Structures are given as C-alpha cells and as structure tokens.
Amino acid sequence: KAGVTQTPRYLIKTRGQQVTLSCSPISGHRSVSWYQQTPGQGLQFLFEYFSETQRNKGNFPGRFSGRQFSNSRSEMNVSTLELGDSALYLCASSVGQGPNTDTQYFGPGTRLTVL
Amino acid sequence: AQTVTQSQPEMSVQEAETVTLSCTYDTSESDYYLFWYKQPPSRQMILVIRQEAYKQQNATENRFSVNFQKAAKSFSLKISDSQLGDAAMYFCAYRTTSMIKAAGNKLTFGGGTRVLVKP
C-alpha cells in the first residue's frame, strides 16, 4: 500500500497570505489528523477529520482550518499567515474506527516558511 | 489534560551497544495507548512500537523493546544492538482509548530525544 502523501513538500509564503496544504491518506483510512511541528513548541495537534467531519480540534486560532473530502483526502488552510506559522506540518492517517485500529501513520510533511 | 515528558534531550550510543530513552506521562485515565515514533533527518515520522495500557506484557519489535511501568507512569524505550540507521529524534506519545471523548484520536507528544550513534 502507498503511504501517506503530502503536497507540496516545501512552501514559501509572505505574511498576510493564505496557504492550503493537502494530504492523501493510506487507502482504506478514513481518519486524517494534522500536527504542527516547531522547534519551540514541539509537536502540537491541530485537528482530526473522519468521514468529512471534524471530530477533534486542538488549541489553535480560527485562522487554521481544514476539511476532508469524500475520498478521505484532507486539506488544511491557514489564512493571514504570521511569521510564527513557519513550521513542519505533518498529516497522519488511521483507519479511524476504534482504538484498536487507530495507530496513526505519518506523511513526510510540508515545510512552510513565512517571510 | 495529559502531558508527556522526555527528560533527555540527547543520548549518544556506540554502534552495537544498547541505549534506553526515558518517557513519563501524566494522566487520570486507566486505559490508553503509548507510542514511540522515530523521526530521522528526512523528517518522516515512523512508528517504532505501541503499547496498550491494559496489557501488562511489554511490547517488543525486533531490536526495540519497552519497559512499561503503569503505576509509575513510565514508558521507556530500549534500543539494542544500535545501528547507524537508528540515529534520529525519538518521540514518546500518548493517546486515550476512548473514541467518544473529544480527545479521541489526538496524540500528545513529548519533546523528543535525539539519538546519536557513534561508529
């Protein structure tokens, strides 16, 4: 099976712009979670989508949003970018149907740089 | 809220030797999952090992094993016969078992331990 894929792998934006990141889960996985990784804050949970519905949300401002499509692919959007949004954004997928099937498998990440 | 602490920012090990990484966590739940993930320089997070809290037996995956002490809320990772390819950041992570609670599928990570392997 193909693993989790994320596009683009690298992105450079300027303050005030918005950005959309994409994540394609492992085939058969219906849950997609997003994490932000920075040197200062470490790995932080953004949100989780399952069957096109947000099931879980971390403590991030409303500028961070996401959605999931019927094929389980997910997008994450950050509006009005700030310098502090520079980070590695990781997407993880899992089957999503109960604790025993919910080991998360990660994609390679999107490195976002905000200038 | 659950917290995960990795007290060792960096560990160094000689090739073929053994290294143990520490992880402690804080939770009021009785049932949960614990994970160790490896993040090499390529930045892709790779699952190393998983432990279910209700299982007393320590999980093992080839050269990787854990020492799970539930009462002490400790979950250490032992890497035996270390190889150059083991050099990476290692993250300990916690997840509740309940899919009903809002925290359902959220992983809470520790700060990470960098493992250096000397040839």
Coordinates of C-alpha atoms in Angstrom, one line a residue:
Chain A
K1 CA 0.0 0.0 0.0
A2 CA 1.1 3.5 -0.7
G3 CA 1.9 5.6 2.4
V4 CA 0.5 8.9 3.4
T5 CA 1.4 11.6 0.8
Q6 CA 1.5 15.4 1.4
T7 CA 1.8 18.1 -1.1
P8 CA 3.6 20.4 -1.6
R9 CA 6.7 19.3 0.3
Y10 CA 8.0 22.9 0.6
L11 CA 6.3 26.2 0.5
I12 CA 7.4 29.8 1.0
K13 CA 4.8 32.5 1.6
T14 CA 4.8 36.0 2.9
R15 CA 2.9 37.4 5.9
G16 CA -0.7 38.0 5.3
Q17 CA -1.1 35.4 2.6
Q18 CA -3.0 32.3 2.9
V19 CA -1.9 28.7 2.2
T20 CA -3.5 25.3 1.5
L21 CA -1.8 22.1 2.3
S22 CA -3.0 18.7 1.0
C23 CA -2.9 15.2 2.5
S24 CA -3.8 11.9 0.9
P25 CA -4.2 9.1 3.5
I26 CA -3.4 5.4 3.1
S27 CA -6.0 3.6 1.1
G28 CA -8.8 2.5 3.4
H29 CA -8.0 5.0 6.1
R30 CA -10.8 7.4 6.9
S31 CA -9.3 9.5 9.7
V32 CA -6.8 12.2 8.9
S33 CA -5.1 14.2 11.7
W34 CA -2.9 17.3 11.3
Y35 CA 0.0 18.3 13.5
Q36 CA 2.3 21.3 13.6
Q37 CA 6.0 20.8 14.5
T38 CA 8.2 23.8 15.5
P39 CA 11.5 23.9 17.4
G40 CA 9.9 25.9 20.2
Q41 CA 6.5 24.3 20.7
G42 CA 7.3 20.8 19.5
L43 CA 4.6 18.6 18.0
Q44 CA 1.1 20.0 18.5
F45 CA -2.2 18.6 17.4
L46 CA -4.3 20.8 15.1
F47 CA -7.4 18.8 14.2
E48 CA -8.7 15.5 13.1
Y49 CA -11.2 14.7 10.4
F50 CA -13.2 11.5 10.0
S51 CA -15.8 10.9 7.3
E52 CA -15.7 14.5 6.2
T53 CA -16.5 15.8 9.7
Q54 CA -14.1 17.4 12.1
R55 CA -14.0 15.1 15.1
N56 CA -11.4 16.7 17.2
K57 CA -9.7 20.0 17.5
G58 CA -6.5 21.3 19.1
N59 CA -5.9 24.7 20.6
F60 CA -5.1 26.8 17.5
P61 CA -6.7 30.1 16.3
G62 CA -9.5 30.1 13.8
R63 CA -7.0 31.0 11.1
F64 CA -6.3 27.3 10.9
S65 CA -9.0 25.3 9.3
G66 CA -9.4 22.1 7.4
R67 CA -11.7 19.9 5.5
Q68 CA -12.0 16.4 4.3
F69 CA -13.4 15.1 1.0
S70 CA -15.4 12.0 0.3
N71 CA -12.3 10.1 -0.8
S72 CA -10.8 10.9 2.7
R73 CA -8.2 13.3 1.3
S74 CA -7.8 16.3 3.5
E75 CA -6.7 19.9 3.1
M76 CA -5.5 22.3 5.7
N77 CA -5.8 26.0 5.3
V78 CA -4.0 28.8 7.1
S79 CA -5.2 32.3 6.5
T80 CA -3.5 35.6 7.2
L81 CA -0.1 34.0 7.7
E82 CA 2.1 35.1 10.5
L83 CA 5.9 34.5 10.9
G84 CA 5.1 32.1 13.8
D85 CA 3.3 29.8 11.4
S86 CA 6.6 28.7 9.9
A87 CA 6.7 25.0 10.7
L88 CA 6.6 21.5 9.5
Y89 CA 3.0 20.4 9.1
L90 CA 2.5 16.7 9.4
C91 CA -0.5 14.8 8.4
A92 CA -1.3 11.3 9.8
S93 CA -3.9 8.8 8.8
S94 CA -5.6 5.9 10.6
V95 CA -8.5 3.6 10.0
G96 CA -10.5 5.7 12.4
Q97 CA -13.0 3.1 13.6
G98 CA -12.0 2.3 17.1
P99 CA -9.0 2.4 19.5
N100 CA -7.5 -0.9 18.3
T101 CA -7.4 0.3 14.7
D102 CA -6.2 3.8 15.4
T103 CA -2.4 3.7 15.1
Q104 CA -1.5 6.8 13.1
Y105 CA 0.8 6.7 10.2
F106 CA 2.5 9.9 9.2
G107 CA 3.3 11.6 5.9
P108 CA 6.6 13.3 5.0
G109 CA 5.3 16.7 6.0
T110 CA 5.1 20.1 4.3
R111 CA 7.7 22.6 5.3
L112 CA 6.1 26.1 5.4
T113 CA 8.3 29.1 5.6
V114 CA 6.6 32.5 6.2
L115 CA 8.7 35.6 5.3
Chain B
A1 CA -5.0 17.2 30.3
Q2 CA -2.4 14.6 29.6
T3 CA 1.2 15.6 29.4
V4 CA 4.2 13.6 28.2
T5 CA 7.8 14.4 29.3
Q6 CA 11.1 13.2 27.8
S7 CA 13.8 14.4 30.1
Q8 CA 16.8 13.5 27.9
P9 CA 17.3 16.0 25.1
E10 CA 20.1 13.9 23.6
M11 CA 21.6 10.5 24.0
S12 CA 24.7 9.1 22.5
V13 CA 25.4 5.4 21.9
Q14 CA 28.2 3.3 20.4
E15 CA 27.2 1.2 17.4
A16 CA 26.1 -2.3 18.6
E17 CA 25.5 -1.1 22.1
T18 CA 22.2 -0.5 24.0
V19 CA 20.6 2.8 24.8
T20 CA 17.5 3.5 26.9
L21 CA 15.2 6.5 26.3
S22 CA 13.0 7.7 29.1
C23 CA 9.4 8.9 29.0
T24 CA 7.0 9.8 31.7
Y25 CA 3.4 10.9 31.3
D26 CA 0.6 12.2 33.4
T27 CA -3.0 11.1 33.1
S28 CA -6.0 10.3 35.2
E29 CA -7.2 7.7 32.7
S30 CA -6.8 4.0 33.3
D31 CA -6.8 2.8 29.7
Y32 CA -4.8 4.4 27.0
Y33 CA -2.1 3.8 24.3
L34 CA 1.5 4.8 24.3
F35 CA 3.7 5.0 21.3
W36 CA 7.3 5.6 20.3
Y37 CA 7.9 7.3 17.0
K38 CA 11.2 7.8 15.2
Q39 CA 11.9 10.9 13.1
P40 CA 15.1 10.6 11.1
P41 CA 16.6 13.6 9.3
S42 CA 14.2 13.1 6.4
R43 CA 11.5 14.3 8.9
Q44 CA 9.1 11.4 8.2
M45 CA 7.7 10.1 11.5
I46 CA 7.9 6.3 11.7
L47 CA 6.1 4.2 14.2
V48 CA 8.5 2.2 16.3
I49 CA 6.4 0.5 18.9
R50 CA 3.0 0.6 20.5
Q51 CA 1.8 -0.4 24.0
E52 CA -1.7 -0.8 25.3
A53 CA -2.0 0.2 28.9
Y54 CA -4.3 -2.7 29.8
K55 CA -1.6 -5.2 28.7
Q56 CA 1.0 -5.9 31.3
Q57 CA 3.3 -7.5 28.9
N58 CA 5.9 -5.1 27.5
A59 CA 5.8 -4.7 23.7
T60 CA 8.8 -5.7 21.6
E61 CA 9.6 -5.1 17.9
N62 CA 12.9 -6.7 16.8
R63 CA 15.7 -4.6 18.5
F64 CA 13.2 -2.3 20.1
S65 CA 11.5 -3.0 23.4
V66 CA 9.7 -1.0 26.1
N67 CA 9.6 -1.1 29.8
F68 CA 6.1 0.0 30.8
Q69 CA 5.5 0.8 34.4
K70 CA 1.9 1.8 34.7
A71 CA 1.9 2.7 38.4
A72 CA 5.0 4.9 37.9
K73 CA 3.6 6.3 34.6
S74 CA 6.8 5.5 32.9
F75 CA 7.4 4.2 29.4
S76 CA 11.0 3.8 28.4
L77 CA 12.3 2.6 25.0
K78 CA 15.3 0.3 24.8
I79 CA 17.2 0.1 21.5
S80 CA 19.5 -3.0 21.4
D81 CA 22.4 -3.6 19.1
S82 CA 22.2 0.0 17.9
Q83 CA 22.8 0.7 14.2
L84 CA 23.8 3.8 12.4
G85 CA 20.3 4.0 10.9
D86 CA 18.8 4.3 14.4
A87 CA 20.2 7.9 14.6
A88 CA 17.1 10.1 14.8
M89 CA 14.8 12.0 17.0
Y90 CA 12.5 9.8 19.1
F91 CA 9.2 10.9 20.4
C92 CA 7.0 9.3 23.0
A93 CA 3.3 9.9 22.5
Y94 CA 0.1 9.2 24.4
R95 CA -3.4 8.6 23.2
T96 CA -6.7 7.9 25.0
T97 CA -8.6 4.8 24.1
S98 CA -12.0 6.5 24.1
M99 CA -13.3 7.4 20.7
I100 CA -16.3 9.1 22.4
K101 CA -14.3 11.7 24.2
A102 CA -13.2 14.8 22.4
A103 CA -9.6 13.9 22.7
G104 CA -10.3 10.6 20.8
N105 CA -7.6 10.4 18.2
K106 CA -5.3 13.1 19.4
L107 CA -1.7 12.2 20.0
T108 CA 0.1 14.1 22.8
F109 CA 3.8 14.1 22.2
G110 CA 6.9 14.6 24.4
G111 CA 9.6 17.0 23.5
G112 CA 11.8 14.3 21.9
T113 CA 15.2 12.8 22.4
R114 CA 17.9 13.0 19.8
V115 CA 19.8 9.7 19.5
L116 CA 23.3 9.9 18.1
V117 CA 25.0 6.6 17.1
K118 CA 28.8 6.6 17.0
P119 CA 30.5 4.1 14.6

